[in-house]
PDB file of C-alpha atoms in Angstrom:
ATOM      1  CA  UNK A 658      -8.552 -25.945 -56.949  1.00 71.00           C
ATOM      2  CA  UNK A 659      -7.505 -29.757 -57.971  1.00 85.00           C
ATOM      3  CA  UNK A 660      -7.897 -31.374 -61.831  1.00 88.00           C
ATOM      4  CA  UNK A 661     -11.628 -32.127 -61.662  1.00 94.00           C
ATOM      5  CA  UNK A 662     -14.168 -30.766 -64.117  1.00 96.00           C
ATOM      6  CA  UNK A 663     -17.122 -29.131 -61.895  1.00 96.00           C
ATOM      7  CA  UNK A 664     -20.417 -28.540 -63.989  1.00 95.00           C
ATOM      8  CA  UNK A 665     -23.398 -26.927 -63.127  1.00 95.00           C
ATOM      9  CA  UNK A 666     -26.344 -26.604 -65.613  1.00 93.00           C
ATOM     10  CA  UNK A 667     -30.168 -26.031 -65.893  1.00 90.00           C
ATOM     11  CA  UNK A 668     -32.876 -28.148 -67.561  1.00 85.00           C
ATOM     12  CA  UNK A 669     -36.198 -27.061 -65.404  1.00 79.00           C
ATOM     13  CA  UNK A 670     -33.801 -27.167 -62.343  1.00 87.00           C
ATOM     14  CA  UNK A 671     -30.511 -26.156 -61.546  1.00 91.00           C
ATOM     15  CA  UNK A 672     -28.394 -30.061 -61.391  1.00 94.00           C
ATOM     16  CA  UNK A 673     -24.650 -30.316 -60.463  1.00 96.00           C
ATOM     17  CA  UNK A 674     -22.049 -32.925 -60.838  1.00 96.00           C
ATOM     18  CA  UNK A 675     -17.729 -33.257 -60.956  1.00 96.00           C
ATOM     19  CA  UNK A 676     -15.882 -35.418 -62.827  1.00 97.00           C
ATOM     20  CA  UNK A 677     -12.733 -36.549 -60.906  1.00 94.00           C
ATOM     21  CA  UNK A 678     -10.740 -38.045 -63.664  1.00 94.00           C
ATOM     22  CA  UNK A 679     -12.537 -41.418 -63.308  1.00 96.00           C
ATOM     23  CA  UNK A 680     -15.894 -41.284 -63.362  1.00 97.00           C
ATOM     24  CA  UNK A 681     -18.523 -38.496 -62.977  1.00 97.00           C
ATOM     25  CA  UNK A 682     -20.535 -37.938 -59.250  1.00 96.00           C
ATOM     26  CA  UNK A 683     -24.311 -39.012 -59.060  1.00 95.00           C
ATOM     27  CA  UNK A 684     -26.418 -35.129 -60.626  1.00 94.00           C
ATOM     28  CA  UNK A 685     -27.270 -33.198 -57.544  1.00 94.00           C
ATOM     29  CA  UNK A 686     -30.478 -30.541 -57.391  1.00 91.00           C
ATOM     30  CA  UNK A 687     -29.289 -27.432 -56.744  1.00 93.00           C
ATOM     31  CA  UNK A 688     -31.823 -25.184 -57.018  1.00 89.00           C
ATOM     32  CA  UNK A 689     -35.425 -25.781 -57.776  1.00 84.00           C
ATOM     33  CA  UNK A 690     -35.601 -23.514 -60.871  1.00 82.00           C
ATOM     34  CA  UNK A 691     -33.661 -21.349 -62.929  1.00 86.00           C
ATOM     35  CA  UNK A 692     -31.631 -20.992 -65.721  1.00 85.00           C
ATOM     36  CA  UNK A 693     -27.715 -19.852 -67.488  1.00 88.00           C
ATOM     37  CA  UNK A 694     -26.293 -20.310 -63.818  1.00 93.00           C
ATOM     38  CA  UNK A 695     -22.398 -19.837 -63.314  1.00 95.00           C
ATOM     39  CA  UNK A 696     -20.199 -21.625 -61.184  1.00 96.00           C
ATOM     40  CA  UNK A 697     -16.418 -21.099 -59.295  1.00 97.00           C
ATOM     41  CA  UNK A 698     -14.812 -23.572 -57.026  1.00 96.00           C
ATOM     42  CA  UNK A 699     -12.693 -21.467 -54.590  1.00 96.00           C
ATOM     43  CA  UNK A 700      -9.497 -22.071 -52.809  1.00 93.00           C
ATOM     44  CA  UNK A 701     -11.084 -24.322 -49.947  1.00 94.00           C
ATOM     45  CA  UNK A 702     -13.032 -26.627 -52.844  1.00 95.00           C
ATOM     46  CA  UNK A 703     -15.622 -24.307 -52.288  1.00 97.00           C
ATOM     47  CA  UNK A 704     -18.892 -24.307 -54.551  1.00 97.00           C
ATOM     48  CA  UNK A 705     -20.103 -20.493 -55.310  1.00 97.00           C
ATOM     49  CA  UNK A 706     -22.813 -20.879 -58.618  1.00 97.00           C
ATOM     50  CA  UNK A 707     -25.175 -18.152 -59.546  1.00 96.00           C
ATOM     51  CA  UNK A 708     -28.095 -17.889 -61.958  1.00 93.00           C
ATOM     52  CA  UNK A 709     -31.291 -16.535 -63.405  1.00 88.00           C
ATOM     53  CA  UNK A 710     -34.651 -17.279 -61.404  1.00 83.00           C
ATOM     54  CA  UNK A 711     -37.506 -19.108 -63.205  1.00 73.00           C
ATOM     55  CA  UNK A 712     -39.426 -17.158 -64.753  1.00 66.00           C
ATOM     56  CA  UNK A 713     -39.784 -15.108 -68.051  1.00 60.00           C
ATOM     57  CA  UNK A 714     -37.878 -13.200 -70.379  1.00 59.00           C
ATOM     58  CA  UNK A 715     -39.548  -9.787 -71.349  1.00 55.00           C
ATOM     59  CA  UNK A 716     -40.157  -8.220 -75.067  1.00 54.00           C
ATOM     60  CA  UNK A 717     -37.449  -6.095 -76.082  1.00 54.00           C
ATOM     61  CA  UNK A 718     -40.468  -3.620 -77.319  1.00 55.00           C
ATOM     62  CA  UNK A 719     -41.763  -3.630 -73.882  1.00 59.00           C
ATOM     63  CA  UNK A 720     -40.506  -1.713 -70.327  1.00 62.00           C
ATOM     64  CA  UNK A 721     -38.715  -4.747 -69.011  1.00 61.00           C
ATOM     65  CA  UNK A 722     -40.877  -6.029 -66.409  1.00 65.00           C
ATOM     66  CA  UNK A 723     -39.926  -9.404 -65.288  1.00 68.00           C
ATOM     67  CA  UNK A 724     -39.788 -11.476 -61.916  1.00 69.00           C
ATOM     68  CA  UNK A 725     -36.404 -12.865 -63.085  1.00 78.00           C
ATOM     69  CA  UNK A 726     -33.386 -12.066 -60.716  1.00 85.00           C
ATOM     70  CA  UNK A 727     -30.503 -13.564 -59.987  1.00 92.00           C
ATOM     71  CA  UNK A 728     -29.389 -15.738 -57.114  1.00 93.00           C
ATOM     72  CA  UNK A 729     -26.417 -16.728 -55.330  1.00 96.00           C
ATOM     73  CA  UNK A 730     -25.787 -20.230 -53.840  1.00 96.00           C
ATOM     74  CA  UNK A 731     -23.353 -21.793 -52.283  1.00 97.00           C
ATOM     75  CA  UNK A 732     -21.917 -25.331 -51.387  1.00 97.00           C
ATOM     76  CA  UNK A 733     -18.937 -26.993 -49.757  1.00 96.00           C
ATOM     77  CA  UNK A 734     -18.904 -30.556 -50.080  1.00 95.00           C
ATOM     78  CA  UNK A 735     -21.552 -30.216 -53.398  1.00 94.00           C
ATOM     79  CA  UNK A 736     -24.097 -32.538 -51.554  1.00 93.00           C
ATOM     80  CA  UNK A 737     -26.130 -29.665 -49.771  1.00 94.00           C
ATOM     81  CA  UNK A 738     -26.681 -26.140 -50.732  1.00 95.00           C
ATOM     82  CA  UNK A 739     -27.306 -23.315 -48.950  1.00 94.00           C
ATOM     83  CA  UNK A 740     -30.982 -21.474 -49.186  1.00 91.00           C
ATOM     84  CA  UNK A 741     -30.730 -19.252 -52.818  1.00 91.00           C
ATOM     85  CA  UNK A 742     -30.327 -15.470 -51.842  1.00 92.00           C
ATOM     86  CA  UNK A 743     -31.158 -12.844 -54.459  1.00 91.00           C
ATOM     87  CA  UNK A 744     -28.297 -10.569 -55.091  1.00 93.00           C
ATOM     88  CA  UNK A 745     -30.205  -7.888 -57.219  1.00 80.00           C
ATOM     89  CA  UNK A 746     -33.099  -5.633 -55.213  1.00 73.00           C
ATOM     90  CA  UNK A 747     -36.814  -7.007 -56.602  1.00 67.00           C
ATOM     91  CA  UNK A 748     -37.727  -4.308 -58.488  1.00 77.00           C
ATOM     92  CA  UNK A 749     -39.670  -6.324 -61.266  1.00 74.00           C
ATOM     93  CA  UNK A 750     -37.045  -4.958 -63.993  1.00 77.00           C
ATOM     94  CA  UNK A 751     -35.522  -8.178 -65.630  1.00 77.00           C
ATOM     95  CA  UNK A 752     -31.409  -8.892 -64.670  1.00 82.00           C
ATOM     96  CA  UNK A 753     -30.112 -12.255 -65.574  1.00 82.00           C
ATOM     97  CA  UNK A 754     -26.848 -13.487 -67.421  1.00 85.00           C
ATOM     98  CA  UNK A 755     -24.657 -13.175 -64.496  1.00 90.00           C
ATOM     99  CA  UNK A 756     -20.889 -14.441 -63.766  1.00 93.00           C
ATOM    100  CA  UNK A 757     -18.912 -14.886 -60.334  1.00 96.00           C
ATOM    101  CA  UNK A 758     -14.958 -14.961 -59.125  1.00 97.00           C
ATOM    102  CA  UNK A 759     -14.488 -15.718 -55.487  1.00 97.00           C
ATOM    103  CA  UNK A 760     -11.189 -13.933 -54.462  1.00 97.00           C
ATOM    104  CA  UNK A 761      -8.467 -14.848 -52.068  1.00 96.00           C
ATOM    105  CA  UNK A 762     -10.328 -13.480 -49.256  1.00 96.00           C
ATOM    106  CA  UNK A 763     -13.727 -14.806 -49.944  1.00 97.00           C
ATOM    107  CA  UNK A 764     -15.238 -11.799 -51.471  1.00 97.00           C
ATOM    108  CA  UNK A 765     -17.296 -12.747 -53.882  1.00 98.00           C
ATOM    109  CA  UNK A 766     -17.963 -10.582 -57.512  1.00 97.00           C
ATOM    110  CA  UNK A 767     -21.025 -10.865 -59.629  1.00 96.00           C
ATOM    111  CA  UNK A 768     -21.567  -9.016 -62.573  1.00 94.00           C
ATOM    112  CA  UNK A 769     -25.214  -9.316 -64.213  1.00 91.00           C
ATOM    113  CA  UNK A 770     -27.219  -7.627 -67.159  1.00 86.00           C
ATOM    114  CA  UNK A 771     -30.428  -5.505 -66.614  1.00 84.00           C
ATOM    115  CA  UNK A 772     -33.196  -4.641 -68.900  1.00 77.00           C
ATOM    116  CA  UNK A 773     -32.870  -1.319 -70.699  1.00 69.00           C
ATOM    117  CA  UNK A 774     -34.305   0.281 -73.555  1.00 64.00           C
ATOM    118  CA  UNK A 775     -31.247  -0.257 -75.744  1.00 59.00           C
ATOM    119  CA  UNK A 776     -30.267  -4.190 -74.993  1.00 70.00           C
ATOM    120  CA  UNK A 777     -29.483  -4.199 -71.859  1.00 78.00           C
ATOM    121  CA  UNK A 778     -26.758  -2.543 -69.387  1.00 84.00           C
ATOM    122  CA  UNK A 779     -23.693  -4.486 -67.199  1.00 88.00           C
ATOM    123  CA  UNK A 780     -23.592  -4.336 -63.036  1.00 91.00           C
ATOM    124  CA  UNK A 781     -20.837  -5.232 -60.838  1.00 95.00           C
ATOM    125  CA  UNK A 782     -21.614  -6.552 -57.330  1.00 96.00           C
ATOM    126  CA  UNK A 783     -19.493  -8.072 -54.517  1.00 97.00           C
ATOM    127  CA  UNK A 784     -20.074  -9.773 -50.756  1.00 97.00           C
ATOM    128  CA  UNK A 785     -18.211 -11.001 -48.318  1.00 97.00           C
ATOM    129  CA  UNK A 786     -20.865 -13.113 -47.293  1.00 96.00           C
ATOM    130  CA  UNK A 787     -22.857 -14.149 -50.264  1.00 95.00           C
ATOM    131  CA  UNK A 788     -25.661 -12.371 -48.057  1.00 94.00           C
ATOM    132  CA  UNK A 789     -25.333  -8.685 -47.909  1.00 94.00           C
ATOM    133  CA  UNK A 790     -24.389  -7.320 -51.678  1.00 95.00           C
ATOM    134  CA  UNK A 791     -23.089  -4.235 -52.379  1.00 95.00           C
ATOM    135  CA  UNK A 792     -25.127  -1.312 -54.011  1.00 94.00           C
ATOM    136  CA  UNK A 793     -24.708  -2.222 -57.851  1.00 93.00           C
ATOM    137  CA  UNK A 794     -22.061  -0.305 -59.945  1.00 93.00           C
ATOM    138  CA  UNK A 795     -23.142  -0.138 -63.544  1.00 90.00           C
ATOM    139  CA  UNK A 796     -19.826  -1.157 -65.717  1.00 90.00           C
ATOM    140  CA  UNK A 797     -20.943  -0.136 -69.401  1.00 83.00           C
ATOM    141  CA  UNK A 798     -20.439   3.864 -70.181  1.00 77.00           C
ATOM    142  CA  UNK A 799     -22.014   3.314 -74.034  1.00 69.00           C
ATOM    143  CA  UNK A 800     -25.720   2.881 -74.587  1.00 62.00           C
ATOM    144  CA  UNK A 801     -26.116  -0.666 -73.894  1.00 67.00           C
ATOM    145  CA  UNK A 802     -24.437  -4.316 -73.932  1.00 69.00           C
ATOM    146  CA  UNK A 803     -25.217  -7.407 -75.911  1.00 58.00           C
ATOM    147  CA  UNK A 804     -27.623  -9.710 -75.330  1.00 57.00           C
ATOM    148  CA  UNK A 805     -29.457 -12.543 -76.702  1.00 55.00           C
ATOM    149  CA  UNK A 806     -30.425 -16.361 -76.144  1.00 49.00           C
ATOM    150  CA  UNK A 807     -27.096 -18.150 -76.311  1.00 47.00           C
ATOM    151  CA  UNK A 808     -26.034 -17.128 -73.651  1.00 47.00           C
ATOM    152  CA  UNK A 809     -22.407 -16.036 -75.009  1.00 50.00           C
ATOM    153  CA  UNK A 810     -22.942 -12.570 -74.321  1.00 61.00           C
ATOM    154  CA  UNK A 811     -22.566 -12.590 -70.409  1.00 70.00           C
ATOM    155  CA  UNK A 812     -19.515 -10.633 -69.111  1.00 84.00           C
ATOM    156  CA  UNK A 813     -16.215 -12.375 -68.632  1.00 89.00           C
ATOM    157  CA  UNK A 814     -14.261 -11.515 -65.627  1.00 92.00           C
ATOM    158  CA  UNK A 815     -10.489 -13.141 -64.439  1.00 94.00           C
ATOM    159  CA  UNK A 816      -9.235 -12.389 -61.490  1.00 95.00           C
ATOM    160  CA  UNK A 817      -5.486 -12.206 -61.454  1.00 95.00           C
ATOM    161  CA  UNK A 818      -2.825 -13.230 -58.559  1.00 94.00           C
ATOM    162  CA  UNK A 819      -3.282 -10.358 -56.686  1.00 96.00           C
ATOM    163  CA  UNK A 820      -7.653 -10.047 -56.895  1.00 96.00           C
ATOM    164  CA  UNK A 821      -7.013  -7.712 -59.029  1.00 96.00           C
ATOM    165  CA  UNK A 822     -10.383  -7.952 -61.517  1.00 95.00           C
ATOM    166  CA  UNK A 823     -10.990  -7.754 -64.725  1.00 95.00           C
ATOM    167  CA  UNK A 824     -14.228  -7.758 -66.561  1.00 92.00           C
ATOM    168  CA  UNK A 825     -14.700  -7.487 -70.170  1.00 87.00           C
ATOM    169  CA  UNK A 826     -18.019  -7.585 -72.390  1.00 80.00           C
ATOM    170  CA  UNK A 827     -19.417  -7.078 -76.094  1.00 75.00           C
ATOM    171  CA  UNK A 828     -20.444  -3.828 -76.472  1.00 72.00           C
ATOM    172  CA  UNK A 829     -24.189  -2.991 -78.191  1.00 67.00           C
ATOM    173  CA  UNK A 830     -21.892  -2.583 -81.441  1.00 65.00           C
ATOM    174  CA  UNK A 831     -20.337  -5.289 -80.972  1.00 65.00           C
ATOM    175  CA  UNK A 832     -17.000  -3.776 -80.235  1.00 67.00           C
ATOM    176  CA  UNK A 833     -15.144  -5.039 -77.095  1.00 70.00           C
ATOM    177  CA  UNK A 834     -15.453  -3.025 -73.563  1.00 71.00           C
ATOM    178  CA  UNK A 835     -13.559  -3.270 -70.312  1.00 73.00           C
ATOM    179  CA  UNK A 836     -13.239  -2.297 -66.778  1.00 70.00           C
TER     180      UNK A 836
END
């Protein structure tokens, strides 16, 4: 969109700030709570950030259940954000460690990770409204993606010059998958 540096990050809350070459903007409260959000400035300068609710991460040994979900926000001028919106349905079954690309027409793609027996497994999403998602499409054909507390296992996704999307991920072997 322009040469700033646009950085969104979580420490309790979910804070937001943009460097514009000189100096960085006064940290802005996004969202209340939450945690490893994501962020893309569109064409219009356009702030699109999701992220994991607050809440708790669930013991591999166990079935999964979790309140954490993940939400979509959305900003123009980076002072006020619009009301979080979960993207994924709230059946207690923990999904986090999402990603977003907003395309040339506004439609905006979200993949996640969901709790599974094996690590976890990858969804696609997509909106044209960042209100009404899309029934999720589950990416990974093996037995399980990546996960872990760093947060560098989350999908990647690049969107080239004609929204034509990519999305690529570490497999449970750690071998490299794509879609």
């Amino acid at each position: 969109y322009d040469n700033s540096i646009y950085l969104i990050w979580s420490s309790k809350k979910l804070w937001y700030t943009v460097y514009d070459g000189k100096s960085w903007s006064n940290e802005r409260d996004v969202a209340p709570g939450g945690w490893h959000p994501d962020i893309f400035i569109d064409q219009e300068g356009g702030k699109h950030v999701v992220y994991n609710g607050a809440g708790f991460i669930p013991d591999k040994s166990g079935n999964g259940e979790s309140p954490v979900t993940v939400y979509y926000t959305y900003s123009q001028d980076g002072v006020q954000w619009l009301e979080e919106t979960p993207i994924t349905t709230s059946d207690y079954i923990w999904k986090g460690a999402a990603t977003i690309k907003v395309d040339s027409t506004g439609r905006r793609h979200v993949t996640y990770k969901q709790w599974a027996p094996l690590e976890g497994d990858l969804y696609y999403t997509y909106s044209d409204d960042g209100e009404a998602w899309s029934l999720p499409l589950k990416l990974n054909h093996f037995s399980g993606v990546q996960t872990g507390q760093t947060g560098n296992e989350s999908a990647s996704m690049l969107l080239d010059q004609y929204d034509n999307l990519y999305v690529v991920w570490k497999g449970l072997d750690g071998s490299p998958e794509a879609r």
